[in-house]
mmCIF file of C-alpha atoms in Angstrom:
data_model
loop_
_atom_site.group_PDB
_atom_site.id
_atom_site.type_symbol
_atom_site.label_atom_id
_atom_site.label_comp_id
_atom_site.label_asym_id
_atom_site.label_seq_id
_atom_site.Cartn_x
_atom_site.Cartn_y
_atom_site.Cartn_z
ATOM 1 C CA SER A 1 124.418 84.819 43.440
ATOM 2 C CA GLU A 2 125.753 88.147 42.142
ATOM 3 C CA GLU A 3 126.210 86.773 38.637
ATOM 4 C CA GLU A 4 122.555 85.747 38.379
ATOM 5 C CA GLN A 5 121.401 89.090 39.679
ATOM 6 C CA SER A 6 123.334 91.471 37.520
ATOM 7 C CA PRO A 7 121.671 90.663 34.156
ATOM 8 C CA ARG A 8 118.306 91.085 35.871
ATOM 9 C CA LEU A 9 119.333 94.401 37.392
ATOM 10 C CA PHE A 10 120.621 95.491 34.001
ATOM 11 C CA GLN A 11 117.222 94.539 32.544
ATOM 12 C CA PHE A 12 115.421 96.563 35.214
ATOM 13 C CA HIS A 13 117.524 99.667 34.532
ATOM 14 C CA LYS A 14 117.051 99.228 30.776
ATOM 15 C CA ASP A 15 113.273 98.580 30.770
ATOM 16 C CA GLY A 16 112.123 100.365 33.935
ATOM 17 C CA PHE A 17 110.390 97.207 35.175
ATOM 18 C CA LEU A 18 111.283 93.658 36.115
ATOM 19 C CA VAL A 19 109.083 90.556 36.386
ATOM 20 C CA LEU A 20 110.036 88.116 39.146
ATOM 21 C CA GLU A 21 107.759 85.082 38.874
ATOM 22 C CA GLN A 22 106.885 83.084 42.031
ATOM 23 C CA PHE A 23 108.412 85.635 44.374
ATOM 24 C CA PHE A 24 105.681 84.954 46.936
ATOM 25 C CA SER A 25 104.195 81.561 47.701
ATOM 26 C CA ALA A 26 100.562 80.624 47.076
ATOM 27 C CA GLU A 27 100.133 80.496 50.879
ATOM 28 C CA GLU A 28 101.379 84.072 51.251
ATOM 29 C CA CYS A 29 98.956 85.224 48.535
ATOM 30 C CA ASP A 30 96.061 83.367 50.143
ATOM 31 C CA SER A 31 96.862 84.853 53.561
ATOM 32 C CA MET A 32 96.580 88.356 52.055
ATOM 33 C CA ARG A 33 93.309 87.508 50.325
ATOM 34 C CA SER A 34 91.709 86.038 53.450
ATOM 35 C CA GLN A 35 92.931 88.971 55.548
ATOM 36 C CA ILE A 36 91.329 91.426 53.118
ATOM 37 C CA GLN A 37 88.059 89.449 53.309
ATOM 38 C CA ARG A 38 88.129 89.930 57.088
ATOM 39 C CA ILE A 39 88.854 93.649 56.701
ATOM 40 C CA VAL A 40 85.983 94.079 54.202
ATOM 41 C CA ALA A 41 83.598 92.083 56.414
ATOM 42 C CA GLU A 42 84.239 94.553 59.257
ATOM 43 C CA MET A 43 84.203 97.630 57.039
ATOM 44 C CA GLU A 44 82.000 100.585 57.896
ATOM 45 C CA VAL A 45 80.728 102.713 55.019
ATOM 46 C CA PRO A 46 82.474 106.095 55.425
ATOM 47 C CA PRO A 47 80.193 109.013 56.426
ATOM 48 C CA HIS A 48 80.774 110.950 53.186
ATOM 49 C CA CYS A 49 79.236 108.050 51.230
ATOM 50 C CA ARG A 50 76.052 108.164 53.284
ATOM 51 C CA THR A 51 74.711 111.667 52.792
ATOM 52 C CA ALA A 52 71.658 111.915 50.565
ATOM 53 C CA PHE A 53 72.610 115.417 49.467
ATOM 54 C CA SER A 54 70.084 117.712 47.842
ATOM 55 C CA THR A 55 71.340 121.284 47.904
ATOM 56 C CA ARG A 56 74.475 122.468 46.157
ATOM 57 C CA GLU A 57 75.914 123.310 49.556
ATOM 58 C CA GLU A 58 75.384 119.768 50.803
ATOM 59 C CA GLU A 59 76.911 118.451 47.601
ATOM 60 C CA GLN A 60 80.013 120.579 48.193
ATOM 61 C CA LEU A 61 80.225 119.324 51.773
ATOM 62 C CA GLN A 62 80.026 115.769 50.486
ATOM 63 C CA ALA A 63 82.775 116.438 47.934
ATOM 64 C CA GLN A 64 84.886 118.039 50.668
ATOM 65 C CA GLY A 65 84.302 115.031 52.933
ATOM 66 C CA SER A 66 85.333 112.745 50.115
ATOM 67 C CA SER A 67 88.543 114.660 49.412
ATOM 68 C CA ASP A 68 89.446 114.885 53.106
ATOM 69 C CA TYR A 69 88.879 111.143 53.374
ATOM 70 C CA PHE A 70 91.352 110.580 50.524
ATOM 71 C CA LEU A 71 93.927 113.204 51.550
ATOM 72 C CA THR A 72 94.142 111.941 55.120
ATOM 73 C CA SER A 73 94.292 108.228 54.212
ATOM 74 C CA GLY A 74 98.092 108.043 54.172
ATOM 75 C CA ASP A 75 98.276 106.811 57.749
ATOM 76 C CA LYS A 76 95.019 104.832 57.839
ATOM 77 C CA ILE A 77 93.266 101.831 56.308
ATOM 78 C CA ARG A 78 90.452 103.244 54.202
ATOM 79 C CA PHE A 79 87.964 102.079 51.588
ATOM 80 C CA PHE A 80 87.483 103.399 48.066
ATOM 81 C CA PHE A 81 84.375 102.207 46.242
ATOM 82 C CA GLU A 82 83.471 101.473 42.659
ATOM 83 C CA LYS A 83 81.051 104.002 41.161
ATOM 84 C CA GLY A 84 77.364 103.258 41.565
ATOM 85 C CA VAL A 85 77.642 100.499 44.174
ATOM 86 C CA LEU A 86 76.054 102.461 47.032
ATOM 87 C CA ASP A 87 72.665 104.130 47.061
ATOM 88 C CA GLU A 88 72.453 107.680 48.423
ATOM 89 C CA LYS A 89 71.893 106.386 51.953
ATOM 90 C CA GLY A 90 75.144 104.435 51.819
ATOM 91 C CA ASN A 91 73.534 100.995 51.432
ATOM 92 C CA PHE A 92 75.138 98.442 49.153
ATOM 93 C CA LEU A 93 73.443 97.757 45.835
ATOM 94 C CA ILE A 94 75.729 94.789 45.131
ATOM 95 C CA PRO A 95 77.544 92.315 47.429
ATOM 96 C CA LYS A 96 79.746 94.235 49.833
ATOM 97 C CA GLU A 97 82.962 92.471 48.803
ATOM 98 C CA LYS A 98 82.385 93.384 45.131
ATOM 99 C CA SER A 99 81.822 97.053 45.955
ATOM 100 C CA VAL A 100 85.364 98.059 46.880
ATOM 101 C CA SER A 101 87.862 99.116 44.211
ATOM 102 C CA LYS A 102 90.826 99.531 46.554
ATOM 103 C CA ILE A 103 91.886 99.748 50.172
ATOM 104 C CA GLY A 104 94.713 102.090 51.188
ATOM 105 C CA HIS A 105 97.084 103.531 52.085
ATOM 106 C CA ALA A 106 98.702 102.236 55.273
ATOM 107 C CA LEU A 107 98.034 98.485 55.247
ATOM 108 C CA HIS A 108 101.808 98.030 55.489
ATOM 109 C CA ALA A 109 101.862 99.869 58.805
ATOM 110 C CA TYR A 110 98.698 98.777 60.586
ATOM 111 C CA ASP A 111 97.793 95.320 59.388
ATOM 112 C CA PRO A 112 99.972 92.444 60.646
ATOM 113 C CA VAL A 113 99.637 90.321 57.476
ATOM 114 C CA PHE A 114 100.460 93.123 55.042
ATOM 115 C CA LYS A 115 103.192 94.461 57.308
ATOM 116 C CA GLN A 116 104.859 91.052 57.318
ATOM 117 C CA ILE A 117 104.693 90.800 53.514
ATOM 118 C CA THR A 118 106.009 94.349 52.977
ATOM 119 C CA HIS A 119 108.989 93.730 55.255
ATOM 120 C CA ALA A 120 109.530 90.086 54.256
ATOM 121 C CA PRO A 121 113.230 89.135 54.391
ATOM 122 C CA LYS A 122 113.210 88.449 50.630
ATOM 123 C CA VAL A 123 111.814 91.944 49.958
ATOM 124 C CA GLN A 124 114.534 93.499 52.130
ATOM 125 C CA GLU A 125 117.163 91.390 50.370
ATOM 126 C CA LEU A 126 115.851 92.558 46.991
ATOM 127 C CA GLY A 127 116.099 96.168 48.205
ATOM 128 C CA ARG A 128 119.743 95.574 49.087
ATOM 129 C CA LYS A 129 120.446 93.973 45.683
ATOM 130 C CA LEU A 130 118.909 97.058 44.085
ATOM 131 C CA GLY A 131 121.355 99.178 46.081
ATOM 132 C CA LEU A 132 118.751 100.902 48.246
ATOM 133 C CA GLU A 133 120.487 102.392 51.266
ATOM 134 C CA ARG A 134 117.663 104.009 53.245
ATOM 135 C CA PRO A 135 114.415 102.797 51.713
ATOM 136 C CA VAL A 136 111.185 103.884 53.413
ATOM 137 C CA VAL A 137 107.665 102.657 52.655
ATOM 138 C CA VAL A 138 105.456 105.540 51.513
ATOM 139 C CA GLN A 139 102.131 103.834 50.827
ATOM 140 C CA SER A 140 100.377 100.554 50.133
ATOM 141 C CA MET A 141 97.145 99.514 48.433
ATOM 142 C CA TYR A 142 95.079 96.419 47.945
ATOM 143 C CA ILE A 143 93.595 96.594 44.441
ATOM 144 C CA PHE A 144 90.524 94.563 43.497
ATOM 145 C CA LYS A 145 90.557 95.491 39.793
ATOM 146 C CA SER A 146 86.981 94.788 38.946
ATOM 147 C CA LEU A 147 86.260 96.273 35.555
ATOM 148 C CA LEU A 148 87.851 99.591 34.914
ATOM 149 C CA ALA A 149 90.912 100.293 32.840
ATOM 150 C CA VAL A 150 93.706 102.371 34.391
ATOM 151 C CA THR A 151 94.942 105.013 31.971
ATOM 152 C CA PRO A 152 98.652 105.277 31.128
ATOM 153 C CA HIS A 153 100.528 106.994 33.949
ATOM 154 C CA GLN A 154 103.800 107.293 35.829
ATOM 155 C CA ASP A 155 103.811 106.723 39.591
ATOM 156 C CA ALA A 156 106.095 109.747 40.112
ATOM 157 C CA THR A 157 103.195 111.941 38.914
ATOM 158 C CA PHE A 158 101.531 111.144 42.259
ATOM 159 C CA LEU A 159 104.608 110.531 44.428
ATOM 160 C CA HIS A 160 107.037 113.298 43.534
ATOM 161 C CA THR A 161 110.591 113.450 44.852
ATOM 162 C CA GLU A 162 113.606 115.708 44.373
ATOM 163 C CA PRO A 163 115.591 114.349 42.645
ATOM 164 C CA LEU A 164 113.397 112.059 40.557
ATOM 165 C CA GLY A 165 114.230 108.361 40.266
ATOM 166 C CA ARG A 166 113.806 107.592 43.985
ATOM 167 C CA ILE A 167 110.404 105.866 43.861
ATOM 168 C CA LEU A 168 110.026 102.128 43.312
ATOM 169 C CA GLY A 169 106.773 100.174 43.149
ATOM 170 C CA PHE A 170 106.382 96.541 44.240
ATOM 171 C CA TRP A 171 103.312 95.026 42.560
ATOM 172 C CA ILE A 172 102.288 91.553 43.747
ATOM 173 C CA ALA A 173 99.810 89.404 41.807
ATOM 174 C CA LEU A 174 97.534 87.624 44.291
ATOM 175 C CA GLU A 175 95.866 85.796 41.389
ATOM 176 C CA ASP A 176 97.074 85.110 37.864
ATOM 177 C CA ALA A 177 97.035 88.392 35.922
ATOM 178 C CA THR A 178 96.289 87.787 32.239
ATOM 179 C CA GLN A 179 95.441 89.938 29.224
ATOM 180 C CA GLU A 180 91.796 88.950 29.755
ATOM 181 C CA ASN A 181 91.514 90.030 33.377
ATOM 182 C CA GLY A 182 93.559 93.222 33.207
ATOM 183 C CA CYS A 183 97.304 92.605 33.568
ATOM 184 C CA LEU A 184 99.711 95.555 33.503
ATOM 185 C CA TRP A 185 101.156 96.934 30.239
ATOM 186 C CA PHE A 186 104.419 98.892 30.025
ATOM 187 C CA ILE A 187 106.385 101.000 27.556
ATOM 188 C CA PRO A 188 109.921 99.586 27.951
ATOM 189 C CA GLY A 189 112.534 102.289 28.476
ATOM 190 C CA SER A 190 109.979 105.045 29.119
ATOM 191 C CA HIS A 191 111.426 105.758 32.573
ATOM 192 C CA THR A 192 114.324 107.797 31.183
ATOM 193 C CA ASN A 193 112.445 110.907 30.036
ATOM 194 C CA GLY A 194 111.348 112.436 33.339
ATOM 195 C CA ILE A 195 107.700 113.270 34.033
ATOM 196 C CA THR A 196 105.329 115.639 32.263
ATOM 197 C CA ARG A 197 102.541 115.851 34.803
ATOM 198 C CA ARG A 198 102.233 116.182 38.573
ATOM 199 C CA MET A 199 99.297 115.774 40.894
ATOM 200 C CA VAL A 200 99.577 118.378 43.659
ATOM 201 C CA ARG A 201 97.477 119.390 46.634
ATOM 202 C CA ALA A 202 95.153 122.177 45.569
ATOM 203 C CA ALA A 203 95.257 125.539 47.323
ATOM 204 C CA SER A 204 93.010 125.435 50.381
ATOM 205 C CA GLY A 205 89.485 126.508 49.530
ATOM 206 C CA ALA A 206 89.734 125.169 45.987
ATOM 207 C CA SER A 207 86.809 123.038 44.820
ATOM 208 C CA THR A 208 88.976 119.940 44.342
ATOM 209 C CA CYS A 209 91.479 118.530 46.781
ATOM 210 C CA VAL A 210 94.170 117.920 44.176
ATOM 211 C CA GLU A 211 94.974 119.305 40.757
ATOM 212 C CA PHE A 212 97.198 118.318 37.877
ATOM 213 C CA VAL A 213 100.054 120.479 36.683
ATOM 214 C CA GLY A 214 101.359 119.803 33.191
ATOM 215 C CA SER A 215 99.737 117.339 30.816
ATOM 216 C CA GLU A 216 99.960 113.669 29.950
ATOM 217 C CA PRO A 217 101.341 113.147 26.438
ATOM 218 C CA ALA A 218 99.409 110.977 24.000
ATOM 219 C CA TYR A 219 101.091 107.587 24.197
ATOM 220 C CA ASP A 220 101.240 105.266 21.229
ATOM 221 C CA ASP A 221 99.268 102.113 22.044
ATOM 222 C CA LYS A 222 101.645 100.057 19.919
ATOM 223 C CA GLN A 223 104.538 100.835 22.270
ATOM 224 C CA PHE A 224 102.938 99.043 25.226
ATOM 225 C CA ILE A 225 103.768 95.412 25.939
ATOM 226 C CA PRO A 226 101.599 93.243 28.237
ATOM 227 C CA LEU A 227 103.144 91.656 31.327
ATOM 228 C CA PRO A 228 100.971 88.690 32.274
ATOM 229 C CA ILE A 229 102.177 87.194 35.541
ATOM 230 C CA SER A 230 101.207 84.215 37.667
ATOM 231 C CA LYS A 231 99.886 84.308 41.210
ATOM 232 C CA GLY A 232 102.747 85.145 43.584
ATOM 233 C CA GLY A 233 104.738 87.000 40.943
ATOM 234 C CA LEU A 234 106.243 90.407 41.678
ATOM 235 C CA ILE A 235 106.655 93.259 39.204
ATOM 236 C CA LEU A 236 109.193 95.924 40.154
ATOM 237 C CA ILE A 237 108.076 99.274 38.751
ATOM 238 C CA HIS A 238 110.405 102.253 38.307
ATOM 239 C CA GLY A 239 108.646 105.455 39.449
ATOM 240 C CA GLU A 240 108.845 106.999 36.003
ATOM 241 C CA VAL A 241 108.031 104.064 33.708
ATOM 242 C CA VAL A 242 104.775 104.519 31.764
ATOM 243 C CA HIS A 243 102.264 101.749 32.472
ATOM 244 C CA LYS A 244 98.526 101.053 32.314
ATOM 245 C CA SER A 245 96.016 98.247 32.613
ATOM 246 C CA GLU A 246 93.156 97.471 30.265
ATOM 247 C CA LEU A 247 89.662 96.731 31.471
ATOM 248 C CA ASN A 248 88.964 93.335 32.955
ATOM 249 C CA SER A 249 86.845 91.592 30.325
ATOM 250 C CA SER A 250 86.767 88.215 32.101
ATOM 251 C CA GLU A 251 84.597 86.971 34.940
ATOM 252 C CA TYR A 252 87.725 86.501 37.048
ATOM 253 C CA SER A 253 88.980 89.034 39.549
ATOM 254 C CA ARG A 254 92.573 90.259 39.508
ATOM 255 C CA HIS A 255 93.563 91.074 43.070
ATOM 256 C CA ALA A 256 96.933 92.676 43.717
ATOM 257 C CA PHE A 257 98.811 94.135 46.662
ATOM 258 C CA THR A 258 101.160 96.981 45.868
ATOM 259 C CA PHE A 259 103.427 99.224 47.880
ATOM 260 C CA HIS A 260 105.843 102.021 47.062
ATOM 261 C CA VAL A 261 109.287 102.538 48.480
ATOM 262 C CA MET A 262 111.403 105.701 48.390
ATOM 263 C CA GLU A 263 115.187 105.837 48.695
ATOM 264 C CA ALA A 264 115.313 108.425 51.485
ATOM 265 C CA LYS A 265 119.054 109.057 51.309
ATOM 266 C CA GLY A 266 119.581 112.509 49.789
ATOM 267 C CA THR A 267 115.925 112.709 48.763
ATOM 268 C CA THR A 268 113.231 115.296 49.443
ATOM 269 C CA TRP A 269 109.589 114.188 49.511
ATOM 270 C CA SER A 270 107.483 116.912 47.876
ATOM 271 C CA LYS A 271 105.366 118.979 50.265
ATOM 272 C CA GLU A 272 102.837 119.201 47.431
ATOM 273 C CA ASN A 273 102.229 115.434 47.239
ATOM 274 C CA TRP A 274 98.729 114.372 48.258
ATOM 275 C CA LEU A 275 100.243 111.912 50.727
ATOM 276 C CA GLN A 276 102.201 113.393 53.603
ATOM 277 C CA PRO A 277 103.918 111.641 56.506
ATOM 278 C CA THR A 278 102.240 112.383 59.842
ATOM 279 C CA PRO A 279 103.470 112.388 63.445
ATOM 280 C CA GLU A 280 101.423 109.173 63.873
ATOM 281 C CA LEU A 281 103.122 107.571 60.871
ATOM 282 C CA PRO A 282 106.505 108.879 59.801
ATOM 283 C CA LEU A 283 107.564 106.908 56.707
ATOM 284 C CA PRO A 284 108.743 103.525 58.108
ATOM 285 C CA SER A 285 112.054 101.998 57.058
ATOM 286 C CA LEU A 286 111.806 99.006 54.710
ATOM 287 C CA TYR A 287 114.715 97.422 56.557
ATOM 288 C CA THR A 288 113.874 96.069 59.999
#
């Protein structure tokens, strides 16, 4: 009912995030996990991971291949690996399914299971409660979260809009996320100060595919609060709230599926963002 919702919406606008426990069922989580196992089982190692480069020129070609692979992943399902899991010939040094750090960025468009979750009636209903008029899905990722910490950041650094405040992340825990296995941490209220850093496409011919403009301030560790969440829980993430995750110090994985939505009404998607809509995949409406 409206009455139940409004305190929660107030909380979201105040904190910049909102935890909704048990938003998805265990079955829905398991269907995503088994689908990703199928996708990984069929995965081909991308060509840029296979070159045993020796000369500087070959190394640059490899780096270029790697950046092209990333920059053109907005309308595809692609694989991003942990460091050191492949030898120079592209063979796995550890079990294949432990080698991937994330899969992105168009699962929501091309995979039936993830498409169904992204456009689930309860997700659309939540969008309407949040007052989204023309939400479009900009990207999605399956995150394996093996070991590494994710440094404090704001999603709008990577997904810039004019005006700001039009990006919303949906982060779904496919397993319990705890302080031991790397749950998210947030600075409540940090979404009200704009952004200090942007990741933009580098000028063509530059040595890197993207560059950062501006700098990330030093955040005070004491300001962060942990948000442990059970399997099936959803965290709504304002595009400008500062969040991070610590390294996973447990032997348990912490799988998550996340997608970002933009309110398209009166909004301009930055031409400098790494991710750009393509003729093959214009940004699809959240509402079906």
